Tab-separated table of C-alpha atoms and ligand atoms in Angstrom:
chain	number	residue	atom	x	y	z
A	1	UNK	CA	-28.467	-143.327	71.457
A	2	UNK	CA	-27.416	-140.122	69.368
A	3	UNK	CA	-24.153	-138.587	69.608
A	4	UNK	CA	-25.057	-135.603	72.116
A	5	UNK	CA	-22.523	-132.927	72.490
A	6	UNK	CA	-23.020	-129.892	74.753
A	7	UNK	CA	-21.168	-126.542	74.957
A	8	UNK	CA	-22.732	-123.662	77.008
A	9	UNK	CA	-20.876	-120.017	77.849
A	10	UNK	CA	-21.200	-116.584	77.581
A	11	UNK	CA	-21.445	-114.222	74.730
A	12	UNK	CA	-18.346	-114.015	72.521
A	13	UNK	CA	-16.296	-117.322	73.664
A	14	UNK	CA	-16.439	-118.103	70.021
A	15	UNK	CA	-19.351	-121.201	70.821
A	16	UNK	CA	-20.808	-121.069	67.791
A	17	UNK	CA	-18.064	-120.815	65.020
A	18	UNK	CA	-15.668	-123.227	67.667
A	19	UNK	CA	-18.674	-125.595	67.727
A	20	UNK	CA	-19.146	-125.548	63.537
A	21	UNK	CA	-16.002	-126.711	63.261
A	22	UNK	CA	-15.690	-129.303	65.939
A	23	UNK	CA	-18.791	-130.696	64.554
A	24	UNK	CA	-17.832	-130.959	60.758
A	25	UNK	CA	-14.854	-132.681	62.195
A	26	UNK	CA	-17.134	-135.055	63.789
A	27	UNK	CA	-19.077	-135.210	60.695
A	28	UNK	CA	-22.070	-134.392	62.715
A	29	UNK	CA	-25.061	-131.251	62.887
A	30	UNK	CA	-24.448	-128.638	64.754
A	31	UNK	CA	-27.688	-126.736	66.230
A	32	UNK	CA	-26.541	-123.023	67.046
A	33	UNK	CA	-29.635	-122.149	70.066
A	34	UNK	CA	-29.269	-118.599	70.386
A	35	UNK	CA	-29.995	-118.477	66.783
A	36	UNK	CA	-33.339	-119.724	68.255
A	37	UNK	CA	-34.163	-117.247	70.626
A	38	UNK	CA	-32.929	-114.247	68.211
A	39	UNK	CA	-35.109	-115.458	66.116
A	40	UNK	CA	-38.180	-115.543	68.407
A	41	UNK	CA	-36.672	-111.950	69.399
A	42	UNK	CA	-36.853	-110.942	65.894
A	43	UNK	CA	-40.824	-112.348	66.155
A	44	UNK	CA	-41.341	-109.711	68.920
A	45	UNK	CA	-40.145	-106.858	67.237
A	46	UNK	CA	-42.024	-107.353	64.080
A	47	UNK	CA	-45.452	-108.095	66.033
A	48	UNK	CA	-44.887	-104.607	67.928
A	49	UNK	CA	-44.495	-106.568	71.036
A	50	UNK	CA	-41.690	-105.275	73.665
A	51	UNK	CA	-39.121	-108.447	74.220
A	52	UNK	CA	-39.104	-106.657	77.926
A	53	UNK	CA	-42.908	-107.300	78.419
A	54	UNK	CA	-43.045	-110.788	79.948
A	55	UNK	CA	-46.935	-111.050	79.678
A	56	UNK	CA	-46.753	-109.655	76.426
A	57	UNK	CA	-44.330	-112.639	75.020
A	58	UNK	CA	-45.912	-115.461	76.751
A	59	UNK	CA	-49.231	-114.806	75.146
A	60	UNK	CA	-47.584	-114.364	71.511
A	61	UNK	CA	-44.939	-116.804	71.771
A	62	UNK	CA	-47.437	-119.526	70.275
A	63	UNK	CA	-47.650	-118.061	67.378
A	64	UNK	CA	-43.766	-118.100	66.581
A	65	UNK	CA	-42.367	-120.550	64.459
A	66	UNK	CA	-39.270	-121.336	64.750
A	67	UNK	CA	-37.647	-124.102	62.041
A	68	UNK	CA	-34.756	-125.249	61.941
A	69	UNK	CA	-33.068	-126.591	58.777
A	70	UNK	CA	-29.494	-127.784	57.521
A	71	UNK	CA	-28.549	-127.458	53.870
A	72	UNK	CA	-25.010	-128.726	53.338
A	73	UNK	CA	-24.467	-129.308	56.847
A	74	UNK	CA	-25.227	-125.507	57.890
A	75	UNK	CA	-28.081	-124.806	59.882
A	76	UNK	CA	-30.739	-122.331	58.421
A	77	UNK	CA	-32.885	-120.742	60.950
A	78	UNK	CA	-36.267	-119.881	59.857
A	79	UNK	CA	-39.139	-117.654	61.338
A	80	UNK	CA	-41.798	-119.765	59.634
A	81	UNK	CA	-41.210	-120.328	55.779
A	82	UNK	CA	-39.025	-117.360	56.015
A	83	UNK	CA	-35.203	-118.067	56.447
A	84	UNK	CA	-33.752	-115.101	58.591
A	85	UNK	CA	-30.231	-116.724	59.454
A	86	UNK	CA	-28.234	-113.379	58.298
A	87	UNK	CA	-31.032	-110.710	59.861
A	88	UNK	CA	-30.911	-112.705	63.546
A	89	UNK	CA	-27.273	-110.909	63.643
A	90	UNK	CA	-28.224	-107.712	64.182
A	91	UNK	CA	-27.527	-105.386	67.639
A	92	UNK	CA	-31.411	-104.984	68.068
A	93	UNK	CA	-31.984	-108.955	67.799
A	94	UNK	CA	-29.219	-108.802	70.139
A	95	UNK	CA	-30.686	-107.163	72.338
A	96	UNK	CA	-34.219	-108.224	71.753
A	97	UNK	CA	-33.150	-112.494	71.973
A	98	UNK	CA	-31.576	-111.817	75.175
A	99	UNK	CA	-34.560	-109.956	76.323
A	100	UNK	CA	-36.772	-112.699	75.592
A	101	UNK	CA	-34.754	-115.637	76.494
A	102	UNK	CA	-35.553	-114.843	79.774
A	103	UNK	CA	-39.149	-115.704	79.818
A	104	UNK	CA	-40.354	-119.288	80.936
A	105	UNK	CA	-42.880	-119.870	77.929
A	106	UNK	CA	-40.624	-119.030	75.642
A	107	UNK	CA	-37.846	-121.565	77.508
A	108	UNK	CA	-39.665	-124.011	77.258
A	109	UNK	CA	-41.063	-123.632	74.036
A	110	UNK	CA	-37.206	-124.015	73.070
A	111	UNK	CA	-36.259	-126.468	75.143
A	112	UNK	CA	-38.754	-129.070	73.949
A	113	UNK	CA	-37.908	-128.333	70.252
A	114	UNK	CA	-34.160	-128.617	70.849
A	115	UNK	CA	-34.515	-131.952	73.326
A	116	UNK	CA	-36.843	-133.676	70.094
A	117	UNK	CA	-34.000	-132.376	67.572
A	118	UNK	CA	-31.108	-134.013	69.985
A	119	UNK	CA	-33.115	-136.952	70.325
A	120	UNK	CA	-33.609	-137.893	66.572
A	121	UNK	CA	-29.772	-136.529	65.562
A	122	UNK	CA	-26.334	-137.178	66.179
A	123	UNK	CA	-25.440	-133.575	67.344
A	124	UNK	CA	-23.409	-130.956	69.072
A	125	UNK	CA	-25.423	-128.584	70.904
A	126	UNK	CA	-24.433	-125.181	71.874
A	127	UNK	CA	-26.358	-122.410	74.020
A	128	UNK	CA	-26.409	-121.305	77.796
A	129	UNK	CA	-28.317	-124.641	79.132
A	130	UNK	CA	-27.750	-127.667	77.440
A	131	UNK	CA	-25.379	-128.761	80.131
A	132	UNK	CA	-27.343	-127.500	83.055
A	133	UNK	CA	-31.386	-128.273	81.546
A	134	UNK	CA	-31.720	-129.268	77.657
A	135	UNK	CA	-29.327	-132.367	77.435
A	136	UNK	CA	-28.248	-132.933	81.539
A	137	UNK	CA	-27.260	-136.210	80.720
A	138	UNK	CA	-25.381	-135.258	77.537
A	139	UNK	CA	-21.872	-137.762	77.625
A	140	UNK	CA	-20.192	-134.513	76.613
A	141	UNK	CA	-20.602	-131.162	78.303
A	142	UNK	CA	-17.789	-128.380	77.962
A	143	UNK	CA	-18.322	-124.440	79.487
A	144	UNK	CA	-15.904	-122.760	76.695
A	145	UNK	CA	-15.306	-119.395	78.076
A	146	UNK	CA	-12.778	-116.536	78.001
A	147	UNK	CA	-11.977	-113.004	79.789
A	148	UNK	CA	-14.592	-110.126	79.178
A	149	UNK	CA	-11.739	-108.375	77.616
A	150	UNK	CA	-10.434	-111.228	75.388
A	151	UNK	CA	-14.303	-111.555	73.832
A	152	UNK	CA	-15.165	-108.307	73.250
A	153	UNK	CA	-11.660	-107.829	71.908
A	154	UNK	CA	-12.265	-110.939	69.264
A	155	UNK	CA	-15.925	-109.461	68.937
A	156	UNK	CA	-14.615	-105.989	67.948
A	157	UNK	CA	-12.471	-107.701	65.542
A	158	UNK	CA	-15.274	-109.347	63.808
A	159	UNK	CA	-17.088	-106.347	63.647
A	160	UNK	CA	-14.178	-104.278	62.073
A	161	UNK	CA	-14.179	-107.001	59.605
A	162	UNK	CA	-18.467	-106.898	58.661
A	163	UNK	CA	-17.825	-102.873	58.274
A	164	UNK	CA	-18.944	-101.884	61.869
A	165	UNK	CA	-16.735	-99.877	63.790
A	166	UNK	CA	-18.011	-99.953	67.216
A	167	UNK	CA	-15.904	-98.356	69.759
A	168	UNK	CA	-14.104	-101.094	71.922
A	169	UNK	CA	-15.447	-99.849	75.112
A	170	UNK	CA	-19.139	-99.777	74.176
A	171	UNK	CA	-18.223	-103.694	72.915
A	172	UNK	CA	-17.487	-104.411	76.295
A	173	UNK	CA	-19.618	-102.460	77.965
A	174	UNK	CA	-22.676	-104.544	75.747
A	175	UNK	CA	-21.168	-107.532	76.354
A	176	UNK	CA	-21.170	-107.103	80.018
A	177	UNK	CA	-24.708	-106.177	79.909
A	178	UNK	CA	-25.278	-109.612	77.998
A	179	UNK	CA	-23.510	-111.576	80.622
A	180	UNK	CA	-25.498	-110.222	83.530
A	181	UNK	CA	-28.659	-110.333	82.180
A	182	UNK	CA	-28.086	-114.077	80.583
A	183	UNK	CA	-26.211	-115.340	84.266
A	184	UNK	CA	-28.673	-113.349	86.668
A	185	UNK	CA	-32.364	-114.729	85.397
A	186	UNK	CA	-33.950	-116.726	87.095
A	187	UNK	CA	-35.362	-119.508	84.545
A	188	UNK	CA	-32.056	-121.325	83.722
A	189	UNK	CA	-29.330	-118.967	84.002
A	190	UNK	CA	-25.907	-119.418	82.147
A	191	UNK	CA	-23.633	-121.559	84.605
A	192	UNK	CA	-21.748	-124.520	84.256
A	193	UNK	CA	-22.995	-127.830	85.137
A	194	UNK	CA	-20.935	-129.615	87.969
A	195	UNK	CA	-19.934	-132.355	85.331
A	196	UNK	CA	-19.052	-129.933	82.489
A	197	UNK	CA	-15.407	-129.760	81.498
A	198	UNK	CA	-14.249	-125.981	82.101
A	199	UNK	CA	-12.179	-124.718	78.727
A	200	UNK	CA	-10.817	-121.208	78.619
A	201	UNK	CA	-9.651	-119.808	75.631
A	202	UNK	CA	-8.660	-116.297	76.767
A	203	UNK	CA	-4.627	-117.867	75.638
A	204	UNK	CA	-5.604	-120.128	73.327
A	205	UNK	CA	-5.862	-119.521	69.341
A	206	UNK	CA	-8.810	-120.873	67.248
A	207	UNK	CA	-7.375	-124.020	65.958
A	208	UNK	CA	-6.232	-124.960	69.862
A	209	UNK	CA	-10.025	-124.644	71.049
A	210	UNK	CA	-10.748	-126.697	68.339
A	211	UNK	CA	-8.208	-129.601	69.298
A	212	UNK	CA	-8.848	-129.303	72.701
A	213	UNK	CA	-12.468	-129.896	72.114
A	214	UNK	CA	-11.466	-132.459	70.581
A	215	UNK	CA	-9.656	-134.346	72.782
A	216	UNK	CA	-12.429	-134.213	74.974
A	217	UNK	CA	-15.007	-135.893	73.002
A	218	UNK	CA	-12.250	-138.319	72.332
A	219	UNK	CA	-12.036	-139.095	75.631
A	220	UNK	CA	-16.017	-140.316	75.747
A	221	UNK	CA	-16.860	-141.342	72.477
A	222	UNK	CA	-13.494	-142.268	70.816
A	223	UNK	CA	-13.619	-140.496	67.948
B	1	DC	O1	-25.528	-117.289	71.631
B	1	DC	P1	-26.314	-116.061	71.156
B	1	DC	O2	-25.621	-114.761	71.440
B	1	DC	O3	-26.700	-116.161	69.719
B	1	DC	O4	-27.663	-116.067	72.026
B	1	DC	C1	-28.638	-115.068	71.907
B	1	DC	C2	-29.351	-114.902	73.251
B	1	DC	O5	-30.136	-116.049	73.537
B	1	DC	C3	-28.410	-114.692	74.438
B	1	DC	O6	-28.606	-113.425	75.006
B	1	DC	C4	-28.776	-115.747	75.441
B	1	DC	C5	-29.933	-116.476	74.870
B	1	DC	N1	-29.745	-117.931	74.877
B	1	DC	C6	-30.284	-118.630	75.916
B	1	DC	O7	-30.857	-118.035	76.832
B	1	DC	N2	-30.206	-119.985	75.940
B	1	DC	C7	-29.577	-120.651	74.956
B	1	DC	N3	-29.528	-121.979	75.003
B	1	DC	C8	-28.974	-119.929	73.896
B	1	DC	C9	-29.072	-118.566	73.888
């Protein structure tokens, strides 16, 4: 059996840069899934098709191709041949992967390809559903979260830093907007799953998520 690692929470808990960390520690992959659905969000916008329009995606969505690759250890997201890992970042993917991730066909279109990718892989998993629907029965499953304030406060921060000054409130305000769209649809909604470890890192620094992490996977897998 694979190493299976799974970390779900909201927007801006730090998931994906805790998680890259925590699995070059392990010495294992680490597949970002929201880099997944931006990317089939970026598909929408470029076919003209409104991420809103449920009908819409689910007839298109079979014509997306999302591929995943690691070079050096980092995972490359690619809409077909084309490798659109810095362009998935933007506000309007944002927006538009959010949008999308709510539609069944598209779930499950993700789902199946991240389920084969856990199967094959030693790897730590991190999203809104592994715990609760892609890997239930991962050995591992931690909900890393933090106070609304404390992420967009950290997200604001990284924005400063990329050259985008974003007023602090309208941070928030987005952020909020992400959270109740991503915990309030129906088809998988972000919770945590009853046998998830709950971490918050509102008081805790970077390298302290990290450690507490883990300890965690310690605990299971000794190592
Ligand atoms: O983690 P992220 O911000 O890159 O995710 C982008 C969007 O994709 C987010 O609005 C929620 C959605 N998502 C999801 O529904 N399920 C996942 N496993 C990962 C992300």
């Amino acid at each position: 059996m694979p190493v299976n690692i799974a970390i779900d929470g909201p927007v801006g808990a730090g998931k994906s840069s805790i998680a890259d960390t925590v699995a070059e520690r392990l010495g294992i992959l680490h597949l970002d899934t929201g880099a997944m659905y931006r990317t089939v969000g970026l598909a929408m916008l470029r076919l003209g098709v409104d991420p809103a329009d449920e009908p819409a995606v689910s007839a298109r969505v079979g014509e997306v191709a999302v591929n995943v690759r690691y070079q050096d250890g980092k995972q490359h997201t690619y809409l077909g041949e084309e490798d659109v890992t810095n362009l998935i970042r933007s506000g309007e993917v944002s927006a538009a992967a959010s949008s999308v991730s709510r539609w069944p066909a598209v779930r499950r279109a993700m789902v199946a390809a991240q389920q084969r990718m856990a199967s094959e892989t030693d790897m730590l998993i991190d999203g809104r559903d592994i715990g609760t629907v892609v890997l239930k029965n991962a050995p591992v499953k931690i909900y890393l979260t933090a106070s609304a304030e404390e992420r967009a406060r950290r997200r604001y921060k990284q924005n400063l830093e990329a050259g985008d000054d974003t007023a602090y409130e309208k941070v928030l305000e987005a952020l909020n907007e992400r959270d109740r769209q991503d915990m309030n649809r129906e088809t998988d909604p972000l919770r945590q799953a009853e046998d998830a470890v709950l971490l918050d890192t509102t008081h805790l620094n970077y390298e302290e998520s990290v450690e507490a992490i883990l300890r965690i996977v310690e605990q299971v897998y000794g190592k």
